[in-house]
mmCIF file of C-alpha atoms in Angstrom:
data_model
loop_
_atom_site.group_PDB
_atom_site.id
_atom_site.type_symbol
_atom_site.label_atom_id
_atom_site.label_comp_id
_atom_site.label_asym_id
_atom_site.label_seq_id
_atom_site.Cartn_x
_atom_site.Cartn_y
_atom_site.Cartn_z
ATOM 1 C CA MET A 39 -0.109 -0.144 0.083
ATOM 2 C CA THR A 40 1.409 3.591 -0.973
ATOM 3 C CA ARG A 41 0.868 6.716 0.509
ATOM 4 C CA GLU A 42 -1.087 7.516 -2.778
ATOM 5 C CA ASP A 43 -3.507 4.459 -2.118
ATOM 6 C CA ALA A 44 -3.993 5.594 1.611
ATOM 7 C CA VAL A 45 -5.195 8.779 0.822
ATOM 8 C CA ARG A 46 -7.516 7.580 -1.913
ATOM 9 C CA LEU A 47 -8.659 5.223 0.487
ATOM 10 C CA GLY A 48 -9.346 8.051 3.191
ATOM 11 C CA GLU A 49 -10.975 10.202 0.353
ATOM 12 C CA VAL A 50 -13.321 7.532 -0.600
ATOM 13 C CA GLY A 51 -14.221 7.283 3.129
ATOM 14 C CA ILE A 52 -15.125 10.972 3.559
ATOM 15 C CA ALA A 53 -17.255 10.710 0.386
ATOM 16 C CA VAL A 54 -19.115 7.741 2.247
ATOM 17 C CA ILE A 55 -19.315 9.584 5.528
ATOM 18 C CA ARG A 56 -20.506 12.455 3.865
ATOM 19 C CA GLU A 57 -23.189 10.621 1.581
ATOM 20 C CA TRP A 58 -24.411 8.592 4.555
ATOM 21 C CA ASN A 59 -24.583 12.072 6.786
ATOM 22 C CA ARG A 60 -22.634 10.301 9.519
ATOM 23 C CA ASN A 61 -20.550 11.786 12.451
ATOM 24 C CA LEU A 62 -17.322 10.089 11.905
ATOM 25 C CA ALA A 63 -13.457 10.327 12.069
ATOM 26 C CA ILE A 64 -11.563 8.427 9.689
ATOM 27 C CA GLU A 65 -8.222 7.072 9.658
ATOM 28 C CA VAL A 66 -5.929 5.030 7.243
ATOM 29 C CA ARG A 67 -2.604 3.630 8.224
ATOM 30 C CA MET A 68 0.337 1.921 6.378
ATOM 31 C CA GLY A 69 1.416 -0.664 8.683
ATOM 32 C CA THR A 70 1.460 1.434 12.027
ATOM 33 C CA GLU A 71 2.343 4.488 10.594
ATOM 34 C CA LEU A 72 -0.584 7.180 10.230
ATOM 35 C CA ALA A 73 -1.376 7.933 6.468
ATOM 36 C CA PHE A 74 -4.618 9.871 6.440
ATOM 37 C CA ARG A 75 -6.911 11.305 9.168
ATOM 38 C CA ALA A 76 -10.040 13.306 8.702
ATOM 39 C CA GLN A 77 -12.302 14.328 11.540
ATOM 40 C CA LEU A 78 -15.845 15.256 10.359
ATOM 41 C CA GLY A 79 -18.832 16.510 12.358
ATOM 42 C CA THR A 80 -18.281 16.442 16.109
ATOM 43 C CA THR A 81 -15.631 13.986 16.314
ATOM 44 C CA GLY A 82 -12.137 14.840 18.099
ATOM 45 C CA GLU A 83 -9.361 13.740 19.967
ATOM 46 C CA GLU A 84 -11.644 10.775 21.937
ATOM 47 C CA ASN A 85 -12.301 9.121 18.526
ATOM 48 C CA ALA A 86 -8.593 9.203 17.921
ATOM 49 C CA ALA A 87 -7.864 7.279 21.102
ATOM 50 C CA ALA A 88 -10.569 4.704 20.271
ATOM 51 C CA ILE A 89 -9.259 4.535 16.871
ATOM 52 C CA SER A 90 -5.830 3.650 18.314
ATOM 53 C CA GLY A 91 -7.115 0.831 20.500
ATOM 54 C CA LYS A 92 -8.725 -0.597 17.439
ATOM 55 C CA VAL A 93 -5.385 -0.431 15.792
ATOM 56 C CA ALA A 94 -3.984 -2.713 18.404
ATOM 57 C CA THR A 95 -6.626 -5.109 18.274
ATOM 58 C CA VAL A 96 -6.505 -5.503 14.289
ATOM 59 C CA THR A 97 -2.978 -5.668 14.275
ATOM 60 C CA ALA A 98 -2.679 -8.293 16.790
ATOM 61 C CA LEU A 99 -5.311 -10.502 15.192
ATOM 62 C CA GLY A 100 -5.390 -9.560 11.574
ATOM 63 C CA VAL A 101 -9.346 -9.332 11.676
ATOM 64 C CA SER A 102 -11.834 -6.632 11.568
ATOM 65 C CA SER A 103 -12.375 -5.183 15.161
ATOM 66 C CA LEU A 104 -15.936 -5.995 14.822
ATOM 67 C CA LEU A 105 -15.016 -9.818 14.160
ATOM 68 C CA VAL A 106 -12.909 -9.695 17.375
ATOM 69 C CA ARG A 107 -15.631 -8.485 19.411
ATOM 70 C CA ARG A 108 -18.213 -11.209 17.902
ATOM 71 C CA ARG A 109 -15.628 -13.808 18.586
ATOM 72 C CA HIS A 110 -14.914 -12.364 22.232
ATOM 73 C CA GLU A 111 -18.774 -12.454 22.836
ATOM 74 C CA ALA A 112 -18.761 -16.152 21.660
ATOM 75 C CA ASP A 113 -15.687 -17.017 23.546
ATOM 76 C CA PRO A 114 -14.529 -14.451 26.383
ATOM 77 C CA THR A 115 -11.059 -15.975 26.389
ATOM 78 C CA TYR A 116 -10.542 -14.954 22.771
ATOM 79 C CA ASP A 117 -8.867 -11.709 23.226
ATOM 80 C CA ALA A 118 -6.999 -12.445 26.534
ATOM 81 C CA ASP A 119 -3.401 -11.288 25.162
ATOM 82 C CA LEU A 120 -4.512 -8.029 23.643
ATOM 83 C CA GLY A 121 -3.822 -5.921 26.705
ATOM 84 C CA ASP A 122 -5.320 -2.820 28.076
ATOM 85 C CA ASP A 123 -5.170 -0.618 24.722
ATOM 86 C CA ALA A 124 -7.200 -2.855 22.809
ATOM 87 C CA ARG A 125 -10.631 -2.043 21.776
ATOM 88 C CA LEU A 126 -13.295 -4.716 20.749
ATOM 89 C CA TRP A 127 -15.358 -2.077 18.895
ATOM 90 C CA GLY A 128 -16.414 -2.138 15.287
ATOM 91 C CA GLY A 129 -15.112 0.119 12.682
ATOM 92 C CA TRP A 130 -11.529 -1.015 11.835
ATOM 93 C CA ILE A 131 -11.015 -3.205 8.745
ATOM 94 C CA PRO A 132 -7.300 -4.691 7.888
ATOM 95 C CA ILE A 133 -6.145 -4.241 4.514
ATOM 96 C CA PHE A 134 -4.084 -7.135 3.210
ATOM 97 C CA VAL A 135 -1.971 -7.029 -0.003
ATOM 98 C CA ASN A 136 -0.516 -10.532 -1.241
ATOM 99 C CA GLY A 137 -1.528 -11.968 1.981
ATOM 100 C CA THR A 138 0.496 -9.659 4.158
ATOM 101 C CA LEU A 139 -1.212 -6.931 6.491
ATOM 102 C CA ALA A 140 -0.206 -3.681 4.627
ATOM 103 C CA GLY A 141 -2.509 -1.042 6.275
ATOM 104 C CA THR A 142 -5.801 -0.470 8.179
ATOM 105 C CA VAL A 143 -8.821 1.756 7.643
ATOM 106 C CA ALA A 144 -11.101 2.873 10.642
ATOM 107 C CA THR A 145 -14.007 5.083 11.442
ATOM 108 C CA SER A 146 -14.954 6.355 14.976
ATOM 109 C CA GLY A 147 -17.803 8.301 16.161
ATOM 110 C CA GLU A 148 -20.989 6.232 16.127
ATOM 111 C CA PRO A 149 -22.019 3.076 17.796
ATOM 112 C CA ASP A 150 -19.499 0.469 17.019
ATOM 113 C CA VAL A 151 -21.656 -1.472 14.388
ATOM 114 C CA VAL A 152 -22.459 1.908 12.729
ATOM 115 C CA ASP A 153 -18.711 2.796 12.658
ATOM 116 C CA HIS A 154 -18.424 -0.579 10.862
ATOM 117 C CA GLU A 155 -20.833 -0.225 8.055
ATOM 118 C CA PRO A 156 -19.193 2.945 6.306
ATOM 119 C CA THR A 157 -15.777 1.319 6.869
ATOM 120 C CA ALA A 158 -16.588 -1.553 4.917
ATOM 121 C CA GLU A 159 -18.495 0.451 2.332
ATOM 122 C CA THR A 160 -15.395 2.522 1.840
ATOM 123 C CA VAL A 161 -13.037 -0.576 1.388
ATOM 124 C CA ARG A 162 -15.644 -2.019 -1.078
ATOM 125 C CA ARG A 163 -15.864 1.384 -2.996
ATOM 126 C CA TYR A 164 -12.004 1.606 -3.256
ATOM 127 C CA LEU A 165 -11.674 -1.991 -4.488
ATOM 128 C CA GLU A 166 -14.192 -1.109 -7.212
ATOM 129 C CA LEU A 167 -12.008 1.866 -8.179
ATOM 130 C CA GLN A 168 -8.900 -0.417 -8.203
ATOM 131 C CA ARG A 169 -10.664 -2.853 -10.581
ATOM 132 C CA ARG A 170 -11.400 0.190 -13.177
ATOM 133 C CA ASP A 171 -8.026 1.441 -12.916
#
């Protein structure tokens, strides 16, 4: 994932957030490096902190933060080794390139399932743009 990819992914996310009239911050990371952040509506630093916790979760387990939460609900020992910084809230999705975790995209600001929906839509739209290019 290049910085240009990360910015384009973030721009797609902003379009989804505005189109859906959501109150969300969006963040894209390349590995653990912040590559894109936008805070829309009333979002602020508290959302950045929530996103950081979601980063820890996704990076450790390689699956979306909502899936981690669902697995934890089914088996409370599932996330036992994640530590205090991890957040089991929806909204964070890993980006794999050739089977390797290359980056992540997240939203925060609404209830976690609501966070997850525009994040997933952002990835879908971004992949569609990639197919067209």
